[in-house]
mmCIF file of C-alpha atoms in Angstrom:
data_model
loop_
_atom_site.group_PDB
_atom_site.id
_atom_site.type_symbol
_atom_site.label_atom_id
_atom_site.label_comp_id
_atom_site.label_asym_id
_atom_site.label_seq_id
_atom_site.Cartn_x
_atom_site.Cartn_y
_atom_site.Cartn_z
ATOM 1 C CA UNK A 12 -4.950 -113.049 -330.518
ATOM 2 C CA UNK A 13 -4.475 -109.365 -329.761
ATOM 3 C CA UNK A 14 -0.715 -108.826 -329.405
ATOM 4 C CA UNK A 15 -1.387 -105.260 -328.284
ATOM 5 C CA UNK A 16 -1.778 -106.802 -324.839
ATOM 6 C CA UNK A 17 2.039 -106.777 -324.760
ATOM 7 C CA UNK A 18 1.924 -102.963 -324.788
ATOM 8 C CA UNK A 19 0.484 -103.079 -321.270
ATOM 9 C CA UNK A 20 3.715 -104.524 -319.883
ATOM 10 C CA UNK A 21 5.812 -101.971 -318.034
ATOM 11 C CA UNK A 22 9.298 -101.200 -319.363
ATOM 12 C CA UNK A 23 12.048 -98.776 -318.489
ATOM 13 C CA UNK A 24 14.471 -97.199 -320.956
ATOM 14 C CA UNK A 25 18.205 -97.644 -320.448
ATOM 15 C CA UNK A 26 21.583 -97.289 -322.138
ATOM 16 C CA UNK A 27 23.547 -100.548 -321.993
ATOM 17 C CA UNK A 28 27.305 -100.270 -322.559
ATOM 18 C CA UNK A 29 30.238 -102.641 -322.811
ATOM 19 C CA UNK A 30 33.723 -102.854 -324.324
ATOM 20 C CA UNK A 31 36.164 -104.939 -326.344
ATOM 21 C CA UNK A 32 39.821 -104.080 -325.684
ATOM 22 C CA UNK A 33 39.908 -100.261 -325.843
ATOM 23 C CA UNK A 34 36.680 -99.913 -327.867
ATOM 24 C CA UNK A 35 33.398 -98.870 -326.253
ATOM 25 C CA UNK A 36 29.864 -99.295 -327.486
ATOM 26 C CA UNK A 37 26.342 -98.880 -326.189
ATOM 27 C CA UNK A 38 22.702 -99.035 -327.158
ATOM 28 C CA UNK A 39 19.202 -98.325 -325.934
ATOM 29 C CA UNK A 40 17.450 -101.262 -324.261
ATOM 30 C CA UNK A 41 14.087 -101.578 -322.575
ATOM 31 C CA UNK A 42 14.467 -105.116 -321.231
ATOM 32 C CA UNK A 43 16.571 -104.777 -318.097
ATOM 33 C CA UNK A 44 15.330 -106.388 -314.911
ATOM 34 C CA UNK A 45 16.470 -107.651 -311.526
ATOM 35 C CA UNK A 46 16.628 -111.427 -311.106
ATOM 36 C CA UNK A 47 17.452 -111.805 -307.405
ATOM 37 C CA UNK A 48 18.533 -109.906 -304.319
ATOM 38 C CA UNK A 49 20.940 -112.419 -302.744
ATOM 39 C CA UNK A 50 23.189 -112.223 -304.609
ATOM 40 C CA UNK A 51 22.153 -109.126 -306.554
ATOM 41 C CA UNK A 52 21.706 -110.227 -310.146
ATOM 42 C CA UNK A 53 20.287 -108.406 -313.161
ATOM 43 C CA UNK A 54 19.595 -109.425 -316.742
ATOM 44 C CA UNK A 55 19.444 -107.662 -320.078
ATOM 45 C CA UNK A 56 18.159 -108.871 -323.439
ATOM 46 C CA UNK A 57 20.207 -107.770 -326.481
ATOM 47 C CA UNK A 58 19.571 -108.484 -330.174
ATOM 48 C CA UNK A 59 22.174 -110.862 -331.603
ATOM 49 C CA UNK A 60 22.710 -108.568 -334.609
ATOM 50 C CA UNK A 61 23.720 -105.634 -332.407
ATOM 51 C CA UNK A 62 27.364 -104.755 -331.851
ATOM 52 C CA UNK A 63 26.742 -104.424 -328.108
ATOM 53 C CA UNK A 64 25.870 -108.125 -328.035
ATOM 54 C CA UNK A 65 29.336 -108.945 -329.378
ATOM 55 C CA UNK A 66 30.990 -106.645 -326.844
ATOM 56 C CA UNK A 67 29.184 -108.204 -323.872
ATOM 57 C CA UNK A 68 29.904 -111.751 -325.029
ATOM 58 C CA UNK A 69 33.596 -110.916 -325.362
ATOM 59 C CA UNK A 70 34.128 -108.905 -322.167
ATOM 60 C CA UNK A 71 31.525 -110.642 -319.968
ATOM 61 C CA UNK A 72 30.753 -107.193 -318.546
ATOM 62 C CA UNK A 73 27.962 -104.699 -319.073
ATOM 63 C CA UNK A 74 26.729 -101.476 -317.515
ATOM 64 C CA UNK A 75 23.151 -100.228 -317.372
ATOM 65 C CA UNK A 76 22.656 -96.449 -317.185
ATOM 66 C CA UNK A 77 19.149 -95.499 -316.048
ATOM 67 C CA UNK A 78 17.748 -92.614 -318.110
ATOM 68 C CA UNK A 79 15.662 -89.895 -316.495
ATOM 69 C CA UNK A 80 12.515 -88.364 -317.936
ATOM 70 C CA UNK A 81 14.607 -85.291 -318.695
ATOM 71 C CA UNK A 82 16.702 -87.193 -321.228
ATOM 72 C CA UNK A 83 16.509 -85.503 -324.649
ATOM 73 C CA UNK A 84 15.182 -87.407 -327.635
ATOM 74 C CA UNK A 85 18.491 -86.737 -329.375
ATOM 75 C CA UNK A 86 20.374 -88.815 -326.762
ATOM 76 C CA UNK A 87 17.904 -91.692 -327.073
ATOM 77 C CA UNK A 88 18.071 -91.487 -330.858
ATOM 78 C CA UNK A 89 21.871 -91.462 -330.813
ATOM 79 C CA UNK A 90 22.031 -94.770 -328.938
ATOM 80 C CA UNK A 91 18.874 -96.236 -330.452
ATOM 81 C CA UNK A 92 19.016 -95.431 -334.169
ATOM 82 C CA UNK A 93 22.744 -95.319 -334.943
ATOM 83 C CA UNK A 94 25.171 -98.238 -335.141
ATOM 84 C CA UNK A 95 28.517 -98.495 -333.409
ATOM 85 C CA UNK A 96 29.784 -100.074 -336.634
ATOM 86 C CA UNK A 97 29.419 -96.675 -338.298
ATOM 87 C CA UNK A 98 30.171 -94.165 -335.538
ATOM 88 C CA UNK A 99 31.803 -93.849 -332.119
ATOM 89 C CA UNK A 100 28.712 -94.066 -329.911
ATOM 90 C CA UNK A 101 30.457 -92.395 -326.962
ATOM 91 C CA UNK A 102 31.783 -89.408 -328.925
ATOM 92 C CA UNK A 103 30.253 -86.170 -327.665
ATOM 93 C CA UNK A 104 28.466 -87.938 -324.801
ATOM 94 C CA UNK A 105 29.258 -87.327 -321.134
ATOM 95 C CA UNK A 106 30.469 -90.527 -319.491
ATOM 96 C CA UNK A 107 32.799 -91.959 -316.867
ATOM 97 C CA UNK A 108 34.601 -95.291 -316.614
ATOM 98 C CA UNK A 109 34.111 -97.979 -313.959
ATOM 99 C CA UNK A 110 37.020 -99.698 -312.236
ATOM 100 C CA UNK A 111 36.572 -102.525 -314.732
ATOM 101 C CA UNK A 112 36.864 -100.172 -317.692
ATOM 102 C CA UNK A 113 33.209 -100.040 -318.776
ATOM 103 C CA UNK A 114 31.687 -96.631 -319.617
ATOM 104 C CA UNK A 115 28.543 -95.379 -317.922
ATOM 105 C CA UNK A 116 26.531 -92.375 -319.083
ATOM 106 C CA UNK A 117 26.373 -89.363 -316.751
ATOM 107 C CA UNK A 118 24.213 -87.199 -319.034
ATOM 108 C CA UNK A 119 20.589 -87.019 -317.754
ATOM 109 C CA UNK A 120 20.892 -90.377 -316.005
ATOM 110 C CA UNK A 121 19.850 -91.272 -312.470
ATOM 111 C CA UNK A 122 22.157 -94.188 -311.709
ATOM 112 C CA UNK A 123 24.258 -96.959 -313.156
ATOM 113 C CA UNK A 124 24.690 -100.670 -312.432
ATOM 114 C CA UNK A 125 27.639 -102.795 -313.526
ATOM 115 C CA UNK A 126 27.390 -106.567 -313.835
ATOM 116 C CA UNK A 127 29.671 -109.494 -314.627
ATOM 117 C CA UNK A 128 27.985 -112.081 -316.842
ATOM 118 C CA UNK A 129 27.807 -115.621 -315.477
ATOM 119 C CA UNK A 130 25.126 -117.017 -317.771
ATOM 120 C CA UNK A 131 23.834 -116.492 -321.303
ATOM 121 C CA UNK A 132 20.412 -117.655 -322.460
ATOM 122 C CA UNK A 133 19.660 -118.125 -326.152
ATOM 123 C CA UNK A 134 16.302 -116.453 -326.815
ATOM 124 C CA UNK A 135 16.155 -116.860 -330.587
ATOM 125 C CA UNK A 136 16.812 -113.414 -332.042
ATOM 126 C CA UNK A 137 18.188 -112.176 -328.701
ATOM 127 C CA UNK A 138 20.670 -113.188 -326.031
ATOM 128 C CA UNK A 139 19.696 -112.762 -322.398
ATOM 129 C CA UNK A 140 22.789 -111.891 -320.376
ATOM 130 C CA UNK A 141 22.501 -112.600 -316.643
ATOM 131 C CA UNK A 142 25.099 -110.953 -314.444
ATOM 132 C CA UNK A 143 26.000 -110.436 -310.822
ATOM 133 C CA UNK A 144 26.117 -106.822 -309.690
ATOM 134 C CA UNK A 145 29.695 -105.664 -309.079
ATOM 135 C CA UNK A 146 29.166 -101.902 -308.972
ATOM 136 C CA UNK A 147 26.414 -99.314 -308.712
ATOM 137 C CA UNK A 148 25.972 -95.626 -308.001
ATOM 138 C CA UNK A 149 23.094 -93.139 -307.716
ATOM 139 C CA UNK A 150 23.654 -89.686 -309.231
ATOM 140 C CA UNK A 151 20.527 -87.964 -307.964
ATOM 141 C CA UNK A 152 16.782 -88.066 -307.565
ATOM 142 C CA UNK A 153 14.381 -87.941 -310.470
ATOM 143 C CA UNK A 154 11.784 -89.884 -312.427
ATOM 144 C CA UNK A 155 13.103 -92.781 -314.533
ATOM 145 C CA UNK A 156 12.262 -92.739 -318.227
ATOM 146 C CA UNK A 157 9.772 -95.424 -319.249
ATOM 147 C CA UNK A 158 9.244 -96.877 -322.702
ATOM 148 C CA UNK A 159 5.639 -95.666 -322.625
ATOM 149 C CA UNK A 160 6.670 -92.110 -321.696
ATOM 150 C CA UNK A 161 9.281 -92.062 -324.456
ATOM 151 C CA UNK A 162 6.743 -93.090 -327.101
ATOM 152 C CA UNK A 163 4.272 -90.461 -325.927
ATOM 153 C CA UNK A 164 7.009 -87.809 -325.934
ATOM 154 C CA UNK A 165 8.212 -88.836 -329.393
ATOM 155 C CA UNK A 166 4.669 -88.783 -330.735
ATOM 156 C CA UNK A 167 3.873 -85.369 -329.288
ATOM 157 C CA UNK A 168 1.284 -86.721 -326.839
ATOM 158 C CA UNK A 169 3.400 -85.379 -323.954
ATOM 159 C CA UNK A 170 4.836 -81.902 -324.315
ATOM 160 C CA UNK A 171 8.548 -81.471 -323.645
ATOM 161 C CA UNK A 172 7.611 -78.134 -322.063
ATOM 162 C CA UNK A 173 4.929 -79.599 -319.823
ATOM 163 C CA UNK A 174 6.895 -79.126 -316.601
ATOM 164 C CA UNK A 175 5.133 -75.940 -315.579
ATOM 165 C CA UNK A 176 6.152 -73.943 -318.655
ATOM 166 C CA UNK A 177 3.414 -72.301 -320.662
ATOM 167 C CA UNK A 178 3.311 -73.231 -324.332
ATOM 168 C CA UNK A 179 3.163 -70.410 -326.865
ATOM 169 C CA UNK A 180 -0.016 -70.049 -328.892
ATOM 170 C CA UNK A 181 0.377 -70.063 -332.653
ATOM 171 C CA UNK A 182 -2.266 -67.956 -334.367
ATOM 172 C CA UNK A 183 -1.709 -68.947 -337.985
ATOM 173 C CA UNK A 184 -3.552 -72.186 -338.707
ATOM 174 C CA UNK A 185 -1.139 -73.187 -341.461
ATOM 175 C CA UNK A 186 1.761 -73.039 -338.998
ATOM 176 C CA UNK A 187 0.280 -75.636 -336.640
ATOM 177 C CA UNK A 188 0.672 -78.614 -338.974
ATOM 178 C CA UNK A 189 2.585 -81.465 -337.392
ATOM 179 C CA UNK A 190 4.952 -83.696 -339.361
ATOM 180 C CA UNK A 191 5.907 -87.298 -338.606
ATOM 181 C CA UNK A 192 9.275 -88.905 -339.283
ATOM 182 C CA UNK A 193 8.715 -91.926 -341.526
ATOM 183 C CA UNK A 194 11.803 -93.615 -340.072
ATOM 184 C CA UNK A 195 11.289 -93.486 -336.295
ATOM 185 C CA UNK A 196 7.835 -91.954 -335.753
ATOM 186 C CA UNK A 197 8.992 -88.712 -334.123
ATOM 187 C CA UNK A 198 6.392 -85.925 -334.404
ATOM 188 C CA UNK A 199 7.632 -82.403 -335.140
ATOM 189 C CA UNK A 200 5.267 -79.973 -333.417
ATOM 190 C CA UNK A 201 5.724 -76.315 -334.468
ATOM 191 C CA UNK A 202 4.264 -75.181 -331.149
ATOM 192 C CA UNK A 203 7.323 -76.639 -329.405
ATOM 193 C CA UNK A 204 9.946 -76.348 -332.133
ATOM 194 C CA UNK A 205 13.215 -78.165 -331.482
ATOM 195 C CA UNK A 206 15.024 -76.253 -328.704
ATOM 196 C CA UNK A 207 17.958 -78.700 -328.580
ATOM 197 C CA UNK A 208 18.711 -77.824 -332.217
ATOM 198 C CA UNK A 209 18.141 -74.102 -331.741
ATOM 199 C CA UNK A 210 14.707 -74.158 -333.417
ATOM 200 C CA UNK A 211 12.451 -71.714 -331.600
ATOM 201 C CA UNK A 212 8.900 -72.539 -330.537
ATOM 202 C CA UNK A 213 6.470 -71.406 -333.209
ATOM 203 C CA UNK A 214 8.659 -72.446 -336.160
ATOM 204 C CA UNK A 215 6.589 -74.065 -338.901
ATOM 205 C CA UNK A 216 7.945 -77.207 -340.520
ATOM 206 C CA UNK A 217 8.316 -75.427 -343.860
ATOM 207 C CA UNK A 218 10.467 -72.790 -342.168
ATOM 208 C CA UNK A 219 12.959 -75.293 -340.755
ATOM 209 C CA UNK A 220 16.486 -75.011 -342.196
ATOM 210 C CA UNK A 221 17.205 -77.341 -345.111
ATOM 211 C CA UNK A 222 19.854 -79.155 -343.073
ATOM 212 C CA UNK A 223 17.585 -79.758 -340.054
ATOM 213 C CA UNK A 224 17.314 -83.432 -339.143
ATOM 214 C CA UNK A 225 15.077 -85.536 -336.930
ATOM 215 C CA UNK A 226 16.321 -85.182 -333.331
ATOM 216 C CA UNK A 227 15.722 -88.883 -332.699
ATOM 217 C CA UNK A 228 17.095 -90.763 -335.713
ATOM 218 C CA UNK A 229 18.819 -88.087 -337.802
ATOM 219 C CA UNK A 230 16.565 -88.432 -340.874
ATOM 220 C CA UNK A 231 16.279 -85.389 -343.152
ATOM 221 C CA UNK A 232 13.189 -83.276 -343.803
ATOM 222 C CA UNK A 233 12.395 -85.312 -346.913
ATOM 223 C CA UNK A 234 11.637 -88.298 -344.667
ATOM 224 C CA UNK A 235 8.744 -86.477 -342.955
ATOM 225 C CA UNK A 236 5.058 -86.559 -343.823
ATOM 226 C CA UNK A 237 2.346 -84.215 -342.649
ATOM 227 C CA UNK A 238 0.168 -85.716 -339.945
#
């Protein structure tokens, strides 16, 4: 059996948020889908070990924020590789609150949907939460982020400067070496640098500051290997 067939399924990439009392939490999820149109119901699958699972089970509410293709890897890494048990996941992130008190992300997102859970399905390692839509809003037009696009962007297959911006040419061969994060698989490409962290295009990996970290998961330079 070739389980790579699963890679051909189409997924989006979303930030799912919820709350307990006055605490907020959220995480990246790629399994969000519509169940029906009358009434409007959606479902999300969340790992039982994740804090967001606990928040949804307690509050019976969740919000799905739809990421755009313009979303930076740092935002995805913040919600995907860090735990709400260790940090405040909403700190430093632009968000608003629904009438029911659930946060939704307004930073590089296209829309949000809020749902009230009416059924939980035990799926082994995950819980599938099915909810009726009780709120939704569109922020603007754009292309939704897909799981496939994210992986290609993270791996350097798609350039973050590909939207009509010419990439600089690096003459020195030794400055073109790419390095891969051993934790999350992010590829540092010196041709692009890391603009979000103030690293200019053309900066070789060896020339990165000692305190530079992976923009996706926050791992240090010592966790990278040359590709």
